[in-house]
Short mmCIF file of C-alpha atoms in Angstrom, two decimals:
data_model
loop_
_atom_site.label_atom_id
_atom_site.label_comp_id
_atom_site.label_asym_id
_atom_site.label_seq_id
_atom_site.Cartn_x
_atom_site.Cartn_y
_atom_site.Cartn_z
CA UNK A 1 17.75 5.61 -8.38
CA UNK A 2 15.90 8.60 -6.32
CA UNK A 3 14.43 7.18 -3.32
CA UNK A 4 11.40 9.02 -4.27
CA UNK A 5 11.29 7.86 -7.82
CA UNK A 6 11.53 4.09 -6.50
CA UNK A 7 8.78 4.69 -4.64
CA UNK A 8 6.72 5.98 -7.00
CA UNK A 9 7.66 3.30 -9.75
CA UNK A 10 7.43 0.44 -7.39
CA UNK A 11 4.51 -1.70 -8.12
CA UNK A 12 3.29 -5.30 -7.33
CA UNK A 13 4.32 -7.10 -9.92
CA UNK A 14 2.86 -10.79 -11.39
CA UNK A 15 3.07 -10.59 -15.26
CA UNK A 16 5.52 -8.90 -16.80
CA UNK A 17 8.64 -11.26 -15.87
CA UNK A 18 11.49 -11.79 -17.75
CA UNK A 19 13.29 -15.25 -17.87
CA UNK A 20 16.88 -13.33 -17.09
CA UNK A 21 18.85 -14.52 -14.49
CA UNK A 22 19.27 -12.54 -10.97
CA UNK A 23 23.33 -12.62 -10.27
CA UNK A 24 24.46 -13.30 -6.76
CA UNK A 25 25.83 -9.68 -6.34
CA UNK A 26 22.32 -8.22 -7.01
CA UNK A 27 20.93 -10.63 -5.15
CA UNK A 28 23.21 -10.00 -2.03
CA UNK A 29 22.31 -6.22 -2.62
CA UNK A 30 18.53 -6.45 -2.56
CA UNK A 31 18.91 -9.25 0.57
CA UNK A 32 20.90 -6.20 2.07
CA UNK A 33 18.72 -3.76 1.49
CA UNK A 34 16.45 -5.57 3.89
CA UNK A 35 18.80 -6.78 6.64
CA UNK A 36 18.91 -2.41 6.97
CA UNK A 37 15.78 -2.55 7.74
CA UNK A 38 14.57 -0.99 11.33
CA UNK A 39 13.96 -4.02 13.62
CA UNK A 40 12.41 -3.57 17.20
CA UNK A 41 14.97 -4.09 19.60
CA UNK A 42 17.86 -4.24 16.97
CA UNK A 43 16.38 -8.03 16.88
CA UNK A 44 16.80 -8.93 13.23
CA UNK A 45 14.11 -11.39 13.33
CA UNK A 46 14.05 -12.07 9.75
CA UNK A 47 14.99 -15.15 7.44
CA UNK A 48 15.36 -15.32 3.93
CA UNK A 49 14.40 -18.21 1.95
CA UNK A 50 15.92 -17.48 -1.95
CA UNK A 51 13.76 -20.62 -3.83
CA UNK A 52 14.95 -21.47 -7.19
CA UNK A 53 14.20 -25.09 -7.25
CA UNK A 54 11.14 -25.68 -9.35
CA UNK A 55 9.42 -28.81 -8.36
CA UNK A 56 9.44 -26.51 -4.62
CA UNK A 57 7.61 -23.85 -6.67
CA UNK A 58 4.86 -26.20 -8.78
CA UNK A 59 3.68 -27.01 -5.34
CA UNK A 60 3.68 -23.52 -3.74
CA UNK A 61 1.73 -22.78 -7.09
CA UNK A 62 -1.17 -25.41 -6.34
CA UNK A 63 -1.12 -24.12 -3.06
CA UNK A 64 -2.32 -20.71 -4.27
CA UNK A 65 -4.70 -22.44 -7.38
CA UNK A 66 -6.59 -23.48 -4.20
CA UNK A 67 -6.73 -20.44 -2.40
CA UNK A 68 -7.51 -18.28 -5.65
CA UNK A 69 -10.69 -20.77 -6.08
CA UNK A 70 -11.83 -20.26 -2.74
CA UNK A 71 -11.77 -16.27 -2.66
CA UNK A 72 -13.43 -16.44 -6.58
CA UNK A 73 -16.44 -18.80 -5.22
CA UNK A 74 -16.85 -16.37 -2.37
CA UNK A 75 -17.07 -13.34 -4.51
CA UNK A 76 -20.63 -11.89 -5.54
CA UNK A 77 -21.03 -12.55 -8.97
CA UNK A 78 -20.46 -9.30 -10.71
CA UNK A 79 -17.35 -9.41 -8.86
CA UNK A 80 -16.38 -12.86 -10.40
CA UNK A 81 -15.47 -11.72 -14.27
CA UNK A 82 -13.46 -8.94 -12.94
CA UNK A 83 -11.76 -10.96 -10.74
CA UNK A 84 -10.48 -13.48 -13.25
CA UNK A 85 -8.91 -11.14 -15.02
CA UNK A 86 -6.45 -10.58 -12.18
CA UNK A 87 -2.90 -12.04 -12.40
CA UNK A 88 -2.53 -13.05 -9.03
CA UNK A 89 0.88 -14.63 -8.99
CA UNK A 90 4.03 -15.27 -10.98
CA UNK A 91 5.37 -17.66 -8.96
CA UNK A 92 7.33 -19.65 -11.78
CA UNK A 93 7.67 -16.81 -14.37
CA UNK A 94 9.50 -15.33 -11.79
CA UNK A 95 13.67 -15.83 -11.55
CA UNK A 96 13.09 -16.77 -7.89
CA UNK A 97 11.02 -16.83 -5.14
CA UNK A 98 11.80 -15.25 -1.74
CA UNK A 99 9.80 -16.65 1.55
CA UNK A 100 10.81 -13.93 4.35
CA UNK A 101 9.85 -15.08 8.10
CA UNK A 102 9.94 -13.86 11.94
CA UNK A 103 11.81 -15.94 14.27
CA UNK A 104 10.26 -14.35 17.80
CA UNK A 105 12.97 -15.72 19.64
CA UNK A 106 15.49 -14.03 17.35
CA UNK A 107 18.15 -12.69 20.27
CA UNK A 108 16.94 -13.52 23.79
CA UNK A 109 13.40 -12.51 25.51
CA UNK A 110 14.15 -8.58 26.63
CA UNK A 111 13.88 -6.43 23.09
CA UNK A 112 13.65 -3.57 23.80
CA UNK A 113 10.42 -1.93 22.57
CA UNK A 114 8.70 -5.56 22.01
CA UNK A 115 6.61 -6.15 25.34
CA UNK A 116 3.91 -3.80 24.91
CA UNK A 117 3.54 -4.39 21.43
CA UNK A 118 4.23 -7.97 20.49
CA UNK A 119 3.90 -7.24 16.57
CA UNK A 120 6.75 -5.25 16.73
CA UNK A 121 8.65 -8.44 15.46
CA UNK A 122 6.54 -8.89 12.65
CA UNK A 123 6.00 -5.98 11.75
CA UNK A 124 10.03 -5.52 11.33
CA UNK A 125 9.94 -8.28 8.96
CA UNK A 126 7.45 -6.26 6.87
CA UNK A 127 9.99 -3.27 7.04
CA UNK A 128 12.38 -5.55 5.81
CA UNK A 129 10.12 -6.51 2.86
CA UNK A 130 9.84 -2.95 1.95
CA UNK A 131 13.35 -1.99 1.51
CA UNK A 132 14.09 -5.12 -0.47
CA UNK A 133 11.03 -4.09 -2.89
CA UNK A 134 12.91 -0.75 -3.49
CA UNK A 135 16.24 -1.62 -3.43
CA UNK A 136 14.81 -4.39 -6.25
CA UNK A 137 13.12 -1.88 -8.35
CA UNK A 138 16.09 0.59 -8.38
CA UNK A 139 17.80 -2.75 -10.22
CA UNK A 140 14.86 -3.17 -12.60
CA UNK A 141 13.57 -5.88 -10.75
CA UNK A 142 9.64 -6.41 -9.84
CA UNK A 143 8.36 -7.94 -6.33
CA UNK A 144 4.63 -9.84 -6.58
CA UNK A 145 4.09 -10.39 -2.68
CA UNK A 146 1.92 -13.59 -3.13
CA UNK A 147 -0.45 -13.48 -0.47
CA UNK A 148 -2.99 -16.17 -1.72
CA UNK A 149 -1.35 -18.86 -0.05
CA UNK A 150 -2.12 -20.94 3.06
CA UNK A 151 0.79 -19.98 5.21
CA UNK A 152 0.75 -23.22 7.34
CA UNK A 153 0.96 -25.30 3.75
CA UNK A 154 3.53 -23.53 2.42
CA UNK A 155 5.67 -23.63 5.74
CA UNK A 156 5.27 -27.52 5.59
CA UNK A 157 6.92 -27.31 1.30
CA UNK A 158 9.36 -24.99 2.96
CA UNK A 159 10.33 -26.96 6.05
CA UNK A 160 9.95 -24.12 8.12
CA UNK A 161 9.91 -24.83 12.07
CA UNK A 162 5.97 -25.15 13.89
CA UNK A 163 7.49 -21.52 15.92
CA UNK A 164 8.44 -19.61 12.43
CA UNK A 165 5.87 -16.87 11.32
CA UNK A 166 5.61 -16.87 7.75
CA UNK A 167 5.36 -13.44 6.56
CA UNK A 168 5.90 -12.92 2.91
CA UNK A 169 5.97 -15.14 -0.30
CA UNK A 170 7.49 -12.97 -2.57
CA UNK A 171 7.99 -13.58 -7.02
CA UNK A 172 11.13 -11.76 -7.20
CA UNK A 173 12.71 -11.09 -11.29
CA UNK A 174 13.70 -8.59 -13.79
CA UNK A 175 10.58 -6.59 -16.12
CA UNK A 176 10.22 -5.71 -19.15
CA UNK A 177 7.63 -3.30 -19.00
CA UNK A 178 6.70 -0.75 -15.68
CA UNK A 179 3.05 1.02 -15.39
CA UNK A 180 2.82 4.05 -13.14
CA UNK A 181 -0.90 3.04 -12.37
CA UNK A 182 -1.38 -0.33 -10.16
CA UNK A 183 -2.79 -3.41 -11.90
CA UNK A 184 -5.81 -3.61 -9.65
CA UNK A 185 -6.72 0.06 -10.87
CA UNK A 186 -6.02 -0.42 -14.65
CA UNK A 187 -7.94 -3.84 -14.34
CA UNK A 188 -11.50 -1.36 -12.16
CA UNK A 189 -11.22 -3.47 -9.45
CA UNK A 190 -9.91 -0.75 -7.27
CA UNK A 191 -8.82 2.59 -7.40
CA UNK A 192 -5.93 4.41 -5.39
CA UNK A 193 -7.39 7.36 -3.38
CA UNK A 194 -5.43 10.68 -2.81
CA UNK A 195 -3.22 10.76 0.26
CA UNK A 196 -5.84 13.95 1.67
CA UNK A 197 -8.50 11.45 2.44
CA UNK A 198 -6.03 10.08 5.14
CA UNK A 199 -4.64 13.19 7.07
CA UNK A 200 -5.78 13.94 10.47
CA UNK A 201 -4.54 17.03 12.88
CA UNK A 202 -3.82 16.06 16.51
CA UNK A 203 -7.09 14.18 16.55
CA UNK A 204 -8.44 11.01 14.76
CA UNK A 205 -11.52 12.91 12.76
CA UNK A 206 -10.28 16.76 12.50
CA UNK A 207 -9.11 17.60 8.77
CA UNK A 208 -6.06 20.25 8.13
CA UNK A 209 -7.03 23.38 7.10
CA UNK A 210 -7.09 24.72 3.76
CA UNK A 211 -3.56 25.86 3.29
CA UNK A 212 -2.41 22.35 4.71
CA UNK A 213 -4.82 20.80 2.16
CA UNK A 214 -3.54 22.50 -0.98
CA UNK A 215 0.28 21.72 0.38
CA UNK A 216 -0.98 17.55 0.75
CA UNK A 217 -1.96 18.16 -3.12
CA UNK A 218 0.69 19.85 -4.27
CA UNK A 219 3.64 17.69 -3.24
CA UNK A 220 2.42 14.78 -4.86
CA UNK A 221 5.85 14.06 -6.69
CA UNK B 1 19.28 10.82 -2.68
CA UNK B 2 20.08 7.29 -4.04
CA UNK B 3 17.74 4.55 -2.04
CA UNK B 4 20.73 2.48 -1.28
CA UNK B 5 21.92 5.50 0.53
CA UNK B 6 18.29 6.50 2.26
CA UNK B 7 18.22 2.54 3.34
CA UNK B 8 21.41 2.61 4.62
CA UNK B 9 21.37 6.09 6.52
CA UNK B 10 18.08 5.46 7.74
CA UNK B 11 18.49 5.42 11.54
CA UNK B 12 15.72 5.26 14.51
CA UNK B 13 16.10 8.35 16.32
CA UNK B 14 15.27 9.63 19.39
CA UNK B 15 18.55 12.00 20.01
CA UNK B 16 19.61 14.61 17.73
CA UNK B 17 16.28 16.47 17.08
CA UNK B 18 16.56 20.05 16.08
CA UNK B 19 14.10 22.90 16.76
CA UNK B 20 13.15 23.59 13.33
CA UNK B 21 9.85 23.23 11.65
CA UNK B 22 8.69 20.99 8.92
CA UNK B 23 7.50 22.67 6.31
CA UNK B 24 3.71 21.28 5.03
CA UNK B 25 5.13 20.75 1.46
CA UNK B 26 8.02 19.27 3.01
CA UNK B 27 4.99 17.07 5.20
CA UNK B 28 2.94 16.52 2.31
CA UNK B 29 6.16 14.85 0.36
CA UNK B 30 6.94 12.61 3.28
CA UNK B 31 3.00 11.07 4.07
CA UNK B 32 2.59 10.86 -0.09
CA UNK B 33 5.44 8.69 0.48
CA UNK B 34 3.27 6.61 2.80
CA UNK B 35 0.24 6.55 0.82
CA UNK B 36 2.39 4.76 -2.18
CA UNK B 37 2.90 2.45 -0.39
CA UNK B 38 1.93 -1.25 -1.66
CA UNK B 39 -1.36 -2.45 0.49
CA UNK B 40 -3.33 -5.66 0.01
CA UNK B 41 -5.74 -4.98 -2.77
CA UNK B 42 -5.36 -1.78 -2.99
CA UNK B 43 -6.95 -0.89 -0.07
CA UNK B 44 -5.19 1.85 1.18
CA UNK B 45 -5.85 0.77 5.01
CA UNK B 46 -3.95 3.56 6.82
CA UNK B 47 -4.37 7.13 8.37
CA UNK B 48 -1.83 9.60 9.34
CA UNK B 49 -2.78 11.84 12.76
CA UNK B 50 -0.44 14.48 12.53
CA UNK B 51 0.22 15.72 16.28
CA UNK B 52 1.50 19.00 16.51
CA UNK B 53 -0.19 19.82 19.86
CA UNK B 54 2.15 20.07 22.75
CA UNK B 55 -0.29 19.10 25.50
CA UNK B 56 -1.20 15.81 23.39
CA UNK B 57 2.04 14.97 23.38
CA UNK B 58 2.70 14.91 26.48
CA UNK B 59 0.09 12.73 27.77
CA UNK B 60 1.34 10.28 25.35
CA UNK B 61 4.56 10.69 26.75
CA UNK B 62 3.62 9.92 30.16
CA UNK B 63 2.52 6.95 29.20
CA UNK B 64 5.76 6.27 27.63
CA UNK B 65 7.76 6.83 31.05
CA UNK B 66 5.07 4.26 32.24
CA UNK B 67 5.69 1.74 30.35
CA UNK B 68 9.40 2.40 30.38
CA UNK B 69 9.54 1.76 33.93
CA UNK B 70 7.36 -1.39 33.77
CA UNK B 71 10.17 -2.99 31.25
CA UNK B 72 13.16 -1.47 33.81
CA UNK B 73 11.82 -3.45 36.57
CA UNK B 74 11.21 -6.75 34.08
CA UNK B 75 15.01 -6.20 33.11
CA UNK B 76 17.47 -8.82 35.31
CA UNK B 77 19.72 -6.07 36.71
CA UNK B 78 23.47 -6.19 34.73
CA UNK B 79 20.97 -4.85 31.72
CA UNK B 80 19.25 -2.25 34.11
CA UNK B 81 22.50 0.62 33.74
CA UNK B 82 22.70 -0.06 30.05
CA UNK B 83 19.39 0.43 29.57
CA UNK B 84 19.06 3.57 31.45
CA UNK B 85 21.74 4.99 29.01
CA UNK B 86 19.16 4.70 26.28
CA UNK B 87 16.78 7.33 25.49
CA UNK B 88 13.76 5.57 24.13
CA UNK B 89 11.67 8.35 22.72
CA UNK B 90 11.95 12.37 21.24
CA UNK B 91 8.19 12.95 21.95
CA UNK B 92 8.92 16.65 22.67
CA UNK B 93 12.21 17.20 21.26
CA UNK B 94 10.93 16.61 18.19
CA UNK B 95 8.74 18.91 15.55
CA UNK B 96 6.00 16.97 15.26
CA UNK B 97 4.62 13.18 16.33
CA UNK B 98 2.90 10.69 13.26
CA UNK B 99 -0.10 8.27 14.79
CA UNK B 100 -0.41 5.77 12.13
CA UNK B 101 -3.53 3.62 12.22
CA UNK B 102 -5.21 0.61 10.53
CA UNK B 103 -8.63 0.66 9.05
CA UNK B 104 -9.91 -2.87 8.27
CA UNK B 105 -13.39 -1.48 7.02
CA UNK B 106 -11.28 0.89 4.49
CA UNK B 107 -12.75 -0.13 0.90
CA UNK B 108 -15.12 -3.13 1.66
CA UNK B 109 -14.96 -7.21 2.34
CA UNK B 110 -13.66 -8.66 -0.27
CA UNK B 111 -10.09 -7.08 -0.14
CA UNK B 112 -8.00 -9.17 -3.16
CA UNK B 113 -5.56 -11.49 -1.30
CA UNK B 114 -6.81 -11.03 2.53
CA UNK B 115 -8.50 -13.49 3.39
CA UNK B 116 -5.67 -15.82 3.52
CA UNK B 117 -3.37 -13.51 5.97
CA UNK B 118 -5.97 -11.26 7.82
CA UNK B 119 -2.28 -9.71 9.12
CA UNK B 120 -2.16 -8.07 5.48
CA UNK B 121 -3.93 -5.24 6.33
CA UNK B 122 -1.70 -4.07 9.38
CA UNK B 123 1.34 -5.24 7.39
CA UNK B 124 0.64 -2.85 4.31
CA UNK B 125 0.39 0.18 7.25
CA UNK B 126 3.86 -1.02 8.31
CA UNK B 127 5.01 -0.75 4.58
CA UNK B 128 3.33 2.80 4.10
CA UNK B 129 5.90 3.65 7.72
CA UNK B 130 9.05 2.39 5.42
CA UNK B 131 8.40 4.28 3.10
CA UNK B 132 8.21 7.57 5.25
CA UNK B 133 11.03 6.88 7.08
CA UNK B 134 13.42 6.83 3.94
CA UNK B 135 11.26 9.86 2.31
CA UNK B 136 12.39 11.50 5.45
CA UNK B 137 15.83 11.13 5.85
CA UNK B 138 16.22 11.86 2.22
CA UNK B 139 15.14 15.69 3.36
CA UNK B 140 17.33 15.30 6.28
CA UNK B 141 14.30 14.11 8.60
CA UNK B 142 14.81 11.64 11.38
CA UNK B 143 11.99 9.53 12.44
CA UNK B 144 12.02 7.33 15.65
CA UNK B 145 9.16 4.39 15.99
CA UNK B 146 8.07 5.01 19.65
CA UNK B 147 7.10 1.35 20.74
CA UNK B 148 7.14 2.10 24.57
CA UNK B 149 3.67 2.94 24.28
CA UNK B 150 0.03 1.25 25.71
CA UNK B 151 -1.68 1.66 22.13
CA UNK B 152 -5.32 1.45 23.96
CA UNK B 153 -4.22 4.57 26.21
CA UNK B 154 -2.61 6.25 23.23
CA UNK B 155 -5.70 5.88 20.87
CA UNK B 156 -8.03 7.02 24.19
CA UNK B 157 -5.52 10.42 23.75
CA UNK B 158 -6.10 10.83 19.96
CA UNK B 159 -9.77 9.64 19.78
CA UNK B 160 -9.43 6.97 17.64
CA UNK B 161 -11.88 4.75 17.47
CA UNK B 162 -12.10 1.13 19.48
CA UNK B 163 -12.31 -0.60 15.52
CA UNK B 164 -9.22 1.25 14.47
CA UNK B 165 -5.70 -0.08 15.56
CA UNK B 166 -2.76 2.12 15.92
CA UNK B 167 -0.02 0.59 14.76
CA UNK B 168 3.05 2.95 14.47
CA UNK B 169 3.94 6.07 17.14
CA UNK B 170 6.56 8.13 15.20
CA UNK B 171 8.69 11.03 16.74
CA UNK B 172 9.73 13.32 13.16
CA UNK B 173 11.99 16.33 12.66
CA UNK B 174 15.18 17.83 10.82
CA UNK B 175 18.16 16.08 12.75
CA UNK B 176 21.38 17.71 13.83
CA UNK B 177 23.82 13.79 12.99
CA UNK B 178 23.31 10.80 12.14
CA UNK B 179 25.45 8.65 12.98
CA UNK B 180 26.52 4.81 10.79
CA UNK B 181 26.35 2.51 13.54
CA UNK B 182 22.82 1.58 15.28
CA UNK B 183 22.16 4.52 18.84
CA UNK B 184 21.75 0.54 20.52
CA UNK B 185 25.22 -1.08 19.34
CA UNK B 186 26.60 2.37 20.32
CA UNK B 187 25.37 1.87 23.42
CA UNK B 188 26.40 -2.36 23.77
CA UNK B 189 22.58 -3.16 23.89
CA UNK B 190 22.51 -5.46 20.86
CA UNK B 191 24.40 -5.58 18.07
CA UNK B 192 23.78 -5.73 13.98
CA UNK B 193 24.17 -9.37 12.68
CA UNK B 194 25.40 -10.03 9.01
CA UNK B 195 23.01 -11.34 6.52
CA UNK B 196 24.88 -14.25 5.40
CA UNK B 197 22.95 -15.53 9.39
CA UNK B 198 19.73 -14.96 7.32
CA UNK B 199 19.76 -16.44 3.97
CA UNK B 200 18.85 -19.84 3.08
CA UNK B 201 18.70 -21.72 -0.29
CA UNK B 202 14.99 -23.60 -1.59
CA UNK B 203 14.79 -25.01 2.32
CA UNK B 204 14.37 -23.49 6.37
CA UNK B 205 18.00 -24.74 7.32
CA UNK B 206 19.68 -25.11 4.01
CA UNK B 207 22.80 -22.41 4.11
CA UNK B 208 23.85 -21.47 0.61
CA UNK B 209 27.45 -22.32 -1.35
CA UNK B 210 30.58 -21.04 -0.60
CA UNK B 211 30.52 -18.58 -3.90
CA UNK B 212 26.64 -17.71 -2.37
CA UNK B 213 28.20 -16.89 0.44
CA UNK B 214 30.99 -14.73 -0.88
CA UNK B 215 28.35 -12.79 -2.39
CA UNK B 216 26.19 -11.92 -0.05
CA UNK B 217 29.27 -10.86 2.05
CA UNK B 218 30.69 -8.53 -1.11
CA UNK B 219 27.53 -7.11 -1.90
CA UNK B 220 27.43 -5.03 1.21
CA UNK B 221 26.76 -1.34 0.04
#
C-alpha cells in the first residue's frame, strides 16, 4: 500500500474487529515495521508484549471499566450521553493485544542525543507505535491504542519490571469495515481541523502568506 | 512508494543534504502527513514552525555546538574520536528546519482518554513526526531529528510560548543517498539489534516458541 494512502486510511480502531486469526509472518512484519523505527541514540528501547491469553485480557478490560467510569463521572453532563456512545476499547474483540514499553537503560548510559532531552526514549517508542499502525493497516489490520488504563495496574497483570515505562496498550486485528472520517468526529464529539490552523513561518504566531496558504489546501491528498 | 519500503528507507539524516528547494505543495503534502496523524481524542495538539530564515537557524545551531560539546566532555574518552566522526545535525545544509510543538490547551479539558497518561498529548506530536518522516522520504526528502538542542533556548529563538513544549527539531530537504545501514552503525557507535530481543508472549520475560521465533526472524522485509 502507498505510504500516503496508509496514512490517510489509518484510523483508531475499537469496533469493527474480526475474529480472524493474525499469522506469525504478519505478525513478524508489523513487529518489524516498528523495530525500523528511528530511536534516539540507535537505542532500541522498545519491548513488545504480543497478549493472546484471555483471562490476561478480562483483567486488562476491568482495568479500563474503571478508568472509563471515572472520566464519564467527571464529564459535565451534556457531555455524558455523548460520551457513552464512544467505543473506547476492543480489547477482547481484538485477535491480540500488543503492550509496547521503554526500557531507559536499553544499551548503556551515553545515547547519543538523550541527555538534553530525556523523552527522547519514549518518545522513540511512540515512533515505533506509529510504523507498526501503518505497516498493520497496509495488511488490513486496525490498531485501538487503549489509553484508558492505569498504567501502573496493568504493568502489575503484565509483570512488567518497577523501571519499565509503559507506553502503549494497543487492540491489534483484522476489519471488516474502514471509515475515512475518525469515530470521535462521526460520533460530534470532536472534529479534525485543517492542517492550516497549525502552520507557522520562522516564528511561533506569524501565518504563511497567501500563496503558501492555498498550497497547505491544495495538497491535502 | 510502498510503506514497507518508506519504513525501511527511512533514515535520520544529517549528511547528504542537497541545495534544492522544497516546493510548498511538495511542503503542504509532507505536514498534511503530520496532521493525520492519530492524537488522543482528537485533539490535534501540534504546530509546525516552518524555519526558512537563515539567521534563525543559526542561533539554534549554536546552541547545538553547545550542547554538543557539553556531551563530548561527559563522554569517557575511547568514545570521544568516534563521536567526533559523527555529524549530529544539517541545520544549514539543509532547505528548511520543522519546530514541532505541543499544545495541551488545544481543544479543551476533557480530552477522551488523557487523563489516564497526561504523556498522550506529547506522544500523539511524536506520531504526527512519523508520519512526516516517511511522507518525506517517499518524495525523496530526508529528515534528521536534531536532539542536541536546549528546547527552553530554542523556543526563546522561535517565540514560543513558556505553556507550549517543543518537542521535535527537524533538519528537511531533497537528499543526494541514502544509504541501508544506520549513519551510527556505519560509524561503530551502536549497532541495530534484531527484534526477536524485543518480543515477548502474554508476560514481561516470557520469550516466544521456537516456530514464533522463526517467524519473526523470516518476516524481515
Amino acid at each position: 500500500m502507498d505510504v500516503y494512502e496508509a496514512i490517510k486510511k489509518r484510523r483508531d480502531v475499537r469496533s469493527w474487529f474480526l475474529k480472524r486469526h493474525i499469522e506469525s509472518a504478519v505478525l513478524g512484519r508489523i513487529l518489524n515495521a516498528g523495530n525500523y523505527a528511528p530511536s534516539v541514540g540507535l537505542s532500541q528501547p522498545w519491548n513488545y508484549i504480543v497478549v493472546r491469553d484471555i483471562e490476561t485480557r478480562k483483567k486488562v478490560k476491568e482495568n479500563v471499566e474503571e478508568k472509563r467510569m471515572d472520566f464519564y463521572r467527571s464529564l459535565p453532563d451534556e457531555k455524558k450521553t455523548k460520551f457513552n456512545n464512544i467505543k473506547i476499547e476492543g480489547i477482547l474483540e481484538s485477535d491480540l493485544n500488543i503492550a509496547v514499553t521503554c526500557d531507559f537503560s536499553r544499551k548503556g548510559p551515553d545515547i547519543l542525543g538523550r541527555k538534553t532531552i530525556p523523552e527522547t526514549s519514549e518518545y522513540s517508542v511512540v515512533l515505533s507505535v506509529e510504523n507498526m499502525w501503518l505497516a498493520a493497516i497496509s495488511e488490513g489490520i486496525g490498531i485501538g491504542w487503549i489509553s484508558f488504563i492505569d498504567p501502573e495496574s496493568v504493568k502489575r497483570i503484565l509483570g512488567i519490571p518497577e523501571e519499565i515505562k509503559l507506553i502503549a496498550y494497543l487492540a491489534v486485528g483484522y476489519i471488516s469495515e474502514n471509515h475515512d472520517t475518525p469515530e470521535l468526529e462521526e460520533k460530534g464529539w470532536e472534529k479534525r481541523d485543517n492542517l492550516s490552523n497549525f502552520v507557522y513561518m520562522d516564528k511561533w504566531g506569524e501565518k504563511p502568506d497567501k500563496n503558501m496558504m492555498v498550497s497547505l489546501y491544495n495538497s491535502k491528498f
